[in-house]
Amino acid sequence: MKFNDLENSLKRLQASHHSNSIAERLTIAGALLDLTSQYIQQLSTELNESGTTAQRRKAKERETATDPKPPVKPVRVAEPSKPKKPKYSGNHAPSARR
């Protein structure tokens, strides 16, 4: 069904709102709710499947793609050395002669 046909049918249904009994209006409302629920569920399923398919395709591309850059070599870090004591020559006391 095309959207224009559906829109026209809904407008006719809305126009005949007052001529229908309450029981008929409840039946129509229930049918519209059921149809809407089923339609949303179908769309949700289709969207999930297409998303899953796209994810699978992208993962496969990542697996088979070549890396444009060579792998980076790991950096070696030297072990810290013990701090050396300073070497003093002569007398550096404040009372020493200059």
PDB file of C-alpha atoms in Angstrom:
ATOM      1  CA  MET A   1       0.000   0.000   0.000  1.00  0.00           C
ATOM      2  CA  LYS A   2       1.305   3.429  -0.865  1.00  0.00           C
ATOM      3  CA  PHE A   3       1.557   6.114   1.762  1.00  0.00           C
ATOM      4  CA  ASN A   4      -1.023   8.370   0.046  1.00  0.00           C
ATOM      5  CA  ASP A   5      -3.598   5.543   0.044  1.00  0.00           C
ATOM      6  CA  LEU A   6      -2.975   4.894   3.726  1.00  0.00           C
ATOM      7  CA  GLU A   7      -3.215   8.589   4.556  1.00  0.00           C
ATOM      8  CA  ASN A   8      -6.532   8.895   2.688  1.00  0.00           C
ATOM      9  CA  SER A   9      -7.946   5.826   4.458  1.00  0.00           C
ATOM     10  CA  LEU A  10      -6.970   7.227   7.858  1.00  0.00           C
ATOM     11  CA  LYS A  11      -8.579  10.581   7.045  1.00  0.00           C
ATOM     12  CA  ARG A  12     -11.826   8.803   6.018  1.00  0.00           C
ATOM     13  CA  LEU A  13     -11.710   6.789   9.242  1.00  0.00           C
ATOM     14  CA  GLN A  14     -11.254   9.963  11.259  1.00  0.00           C
ATOM     15  CA  ALA A  15     -14.104  11.721   9.421  1.00  0.00           C
ATOM     16  CA  SER A  16     -16.502   8.834  10.135  1.00  0.00           C
ATOM     17  CA  HIS A  17     -15.501   8.875  13.818  1.00  0.00           C
ATOM     18  CA  HIS A  18     -18.871  10.108  15.093  1.00  0.00           C
ATOM     19  CA  SER A  19     -20.969   7.734  12.978  1.00  0.00           C
ATOM     20  CA  ASN A  20     -19.324   4.632  14.475  1.00  0.00           C
ATOM     21  CA  SER A  21     -20.419   3.154  17.796  1.00  0.00           C
ATOM     22  CA  ILE A  22     -18.077   2.992  20.795  1.00  0.00           C
ATOM     23  CA  ALA A  23     -17.629  -0.763  20.332  1.00  0.00           C
ATOM     24  CA  GLU A  24     -16.637  -0.262  16.676  1.00  0.00           C
ATOM     25  CA  ARG A  25     -14.215   2.522  17.621  1.00  0.00           C
ATOM     26  CA  LEU A  26     -12.611   0.299  20.293  1.00  0.00           C
ATOM     27  CA  THR A  27     -12.246  -2.533  17.779  1.00  0.00           C
ATOM     28  CA  ILE A  28     -10.687  -0.161  15.215  1.00  0.00           C
ATOM     29  CA  ALA A  29      -8.317   1.319  17.827  1.00  0.00           C
ATOM     30  CA  GLY A  30      -7.221  -2.180  18.929  1.00  0.00           C
ATOM     31  CA  ALA A  31      -6.607  -3.242  15.333  1.00  0.00           C
ATOM     32  CA  LEU A  32      -4.567  -0.085  14.669  1.00  0.00           C
ATOM     33  CA  LEU A  33      -2.501  -0.660  17.819  1.00  0.00           C
ATOM     34  CA  ASP A  34      -1.835  -4.318  16.916  1.00  0.00           C
ATOM     35  CA  LEU A  35      -0.828  -3.386  13.377  1.00  0.00           C
ATOM     36  CA  THR A  36       1.426  -0.582  14.631  1.00  0.00           C
ATOM     37  CA  SER A  37       3.105  -2.899  17.145  1.00  0.00           C
ATOM     38  CA  GLN A  38       3.749  -5.585  14.507  1.00  0.00           C
ATOM     39  CA  TYR A  39       5.075  -2.996  12.031  1.00  0.00           C
ATOM     40  CA  ILE A  40       7.499  -1.551  14.596  1.00  0.00           C
ATOM     41  CA  GLN A  41       8.704  -5.040  15.567  1.00  0.00           C
ATOM     42  CA  GLN A  42       9.360  -5.939  11.915  1.00  0.00           C
ATOM     43  CA  LEU A  43      11.260  -2.696  11.339  1.00  0.00           C
ATOM     44  CA  SER A  44      13.314  -3.228  14.487  1.00  0.00           C
ATOM     45  CA  THR A  45      14.239  -6.753  13.391  1.00  0.00           C
ATOM     46  CA  GLU A  46      15.223  -5.559   9.909  1.00  0.00           C
ATOM     47  CA  LEU A  47      17.347  -2.745  11.316  1.00  0.00           C
ATOM     48  CA  ASN A  48      19.119  -5.079  13.775  1.00  0.00           C
ATOM     49  CA  GLU A  49      19.868  -7.582  11.021  1.00  0.00           C
ATOM     50  CA  SER A  50      21.251  -4.930   8.702  1.00  0.00           C
ATOM     51  CA  GLY A  51      23.378  -3.511  11.549  1.00  0.00           C
ATOM     52  CA  THR A  52      24.733  -6.952  12.387  1.00  0.00           C
ATOM     53  CA  THR A  53      25.514  -7.637   8.744  1.00  0.00           C
ATOM     54  CA  ALA A  54      27.372  -4.349   8.429  1.00  0.00           C
ATOM     55  CA  GLN A  55      29.369  -5.051  11.588  1.00  0.00           C
ATOM     56  CA  ARG A  56      30.323  -8.494  10.287  1.00  0.00           C
ATOM     57  CA  ARG A  57      31.405  -7.012   6.956  1.00  0.00           C
ATOM     58  CA  LYS A  58      33.529  -4.320   8.628  1.00  0.00           C
ATOM     59  CA  ALA A  59      35.183  -6.882  10.915  1.00  0.00           C
ATOM     60  CA  LYS A  60      36.024  -9.058   7.915  1.00  0.00           C
ATOM     61  CA  GLU A  61      37.537  -6.039   6.122  1.00  0.00           C
ATOM     62  CA  ARG A  62      39.670  -5.266   9.180  1.00  0.00           C
ATOM     63  CA  GLU A  63      40.931  -8.853   9.288  1.00  0.00           C
ATOM     64  CA  THR A  64      41.969  -8.938   5.640  1.00  0.00           C
ATOM     65  CA  ALA A  65      43.249  -5.365   5.293  1.00  0.00           C
ATOM     66  CA  THR A  66      46.987  -4.804   5.112  1.00  0.00           C
ATOM     67  CA  ASP A  67      48.604  -2.502   7.605  1.00  0.00           C
ATOM     68  CA  PRO A  68      50.004   0.590   5.810  1.00  0.00           C
ATOM     69  CA  LYS A  69      52.643   1.188   8.489  1.00  0.00           C
ATOM     70  CA  PRO A  70      55.144  -1.353   9.763  1.00  0.00           C
ATOM     71  CA  PRO A  71      54.797  -2.281  13.428  1.00  0.00           C
ATOM     72  CA  VAL A  72      56.559   0.008  15.878  1.00  0.00           C
ATOM     73  CA  LYS A  73      59.534  -1.504  17.682  1.00  0.00           C
ATOM     74  CA  PRO A  74      59.176  -1.574  21.452  1.00  0.00           C
ATOM     75  CA  VAL A  75      61.133   1.068  23.333  1.00  0.00           C
ATOM     76  CA  ARG A  76      63.726  -0.216  25.809  1.00  0.00           C
ATOM     77  CA  VAL A  77      64.020   1.619  29.073  1.00  0.00           C
ATOM     78  CA  ALA A  78      67.299   1.482  30.978  1.00  0.00           C
ATOM     79  CA  GLU A  79      67.198   0.346  34.551  1.00  0.00           C
ATOM     80  CA  PRO A  80      67.723   3.203  37.009  1.00  0.00           C
ATOM     81  CA  SER A  81      71.220   3.361  38.409  1.00  0.00           C
ATOM     82  CA  LYS A  82      72.140   4.088  42.023  1.00  0.00           C
ATOM     83  CA  PRO A  83      72.742   7.788  42.677  1.00  0.00           C
ATOM     84  CA  LYS A  84      76.437   8.541  43.004  1.00  0.00           C
ATOM     85  CA  LYS A  85      77.841  10.467  45.903  1.00  0.00           C
ATOM     86  CA  PRO A  86      79.340  13.829  44.958  1.00  0.00           C
ATOM     87  CA  LYS A  87      83.119  14.102  44.974  1.00  0.00           C
ATOM     88  CA  TYR A  88      84.543  16.902  47.076  1.00  0.00           C
ATOM     89  CA  SER A  89      88.091  18.151  46.834  1.00  0.00           C
ATOM     90  CA  GLY A  90      89.378  20.187  49.706  1.00  0.00           C
ATOM     91  CA  ASN A  91      87.676  21.890  52.566  1.00  0.00           C
ATOM     92  CA  HIS A  92      84.367  23.529  51.660  1.00  0.00           C
ATOM     93  CA  ALA A  93      83.281  24.348  55.179  1.00  0.00           C
ATOM     94  CA  PRO A  94      82.053  27.900  55.823  1.00  0.00           C
ATOM     95  CA  SER A  95      84.945  28.518  58.195  1.00  0.00           C
ATOM     96  CA  ALA A  96      87.579  27.544  55.613  1.00  0.00           C
ATOM     97  CA  ARG A  97      90.058  30.048  54.251  1.00  0.00           C
ATOM     98  CA  ARG A  98      89.775  31.369  50.814  1.00  0.00           C
TER      99      ARG A  98
END
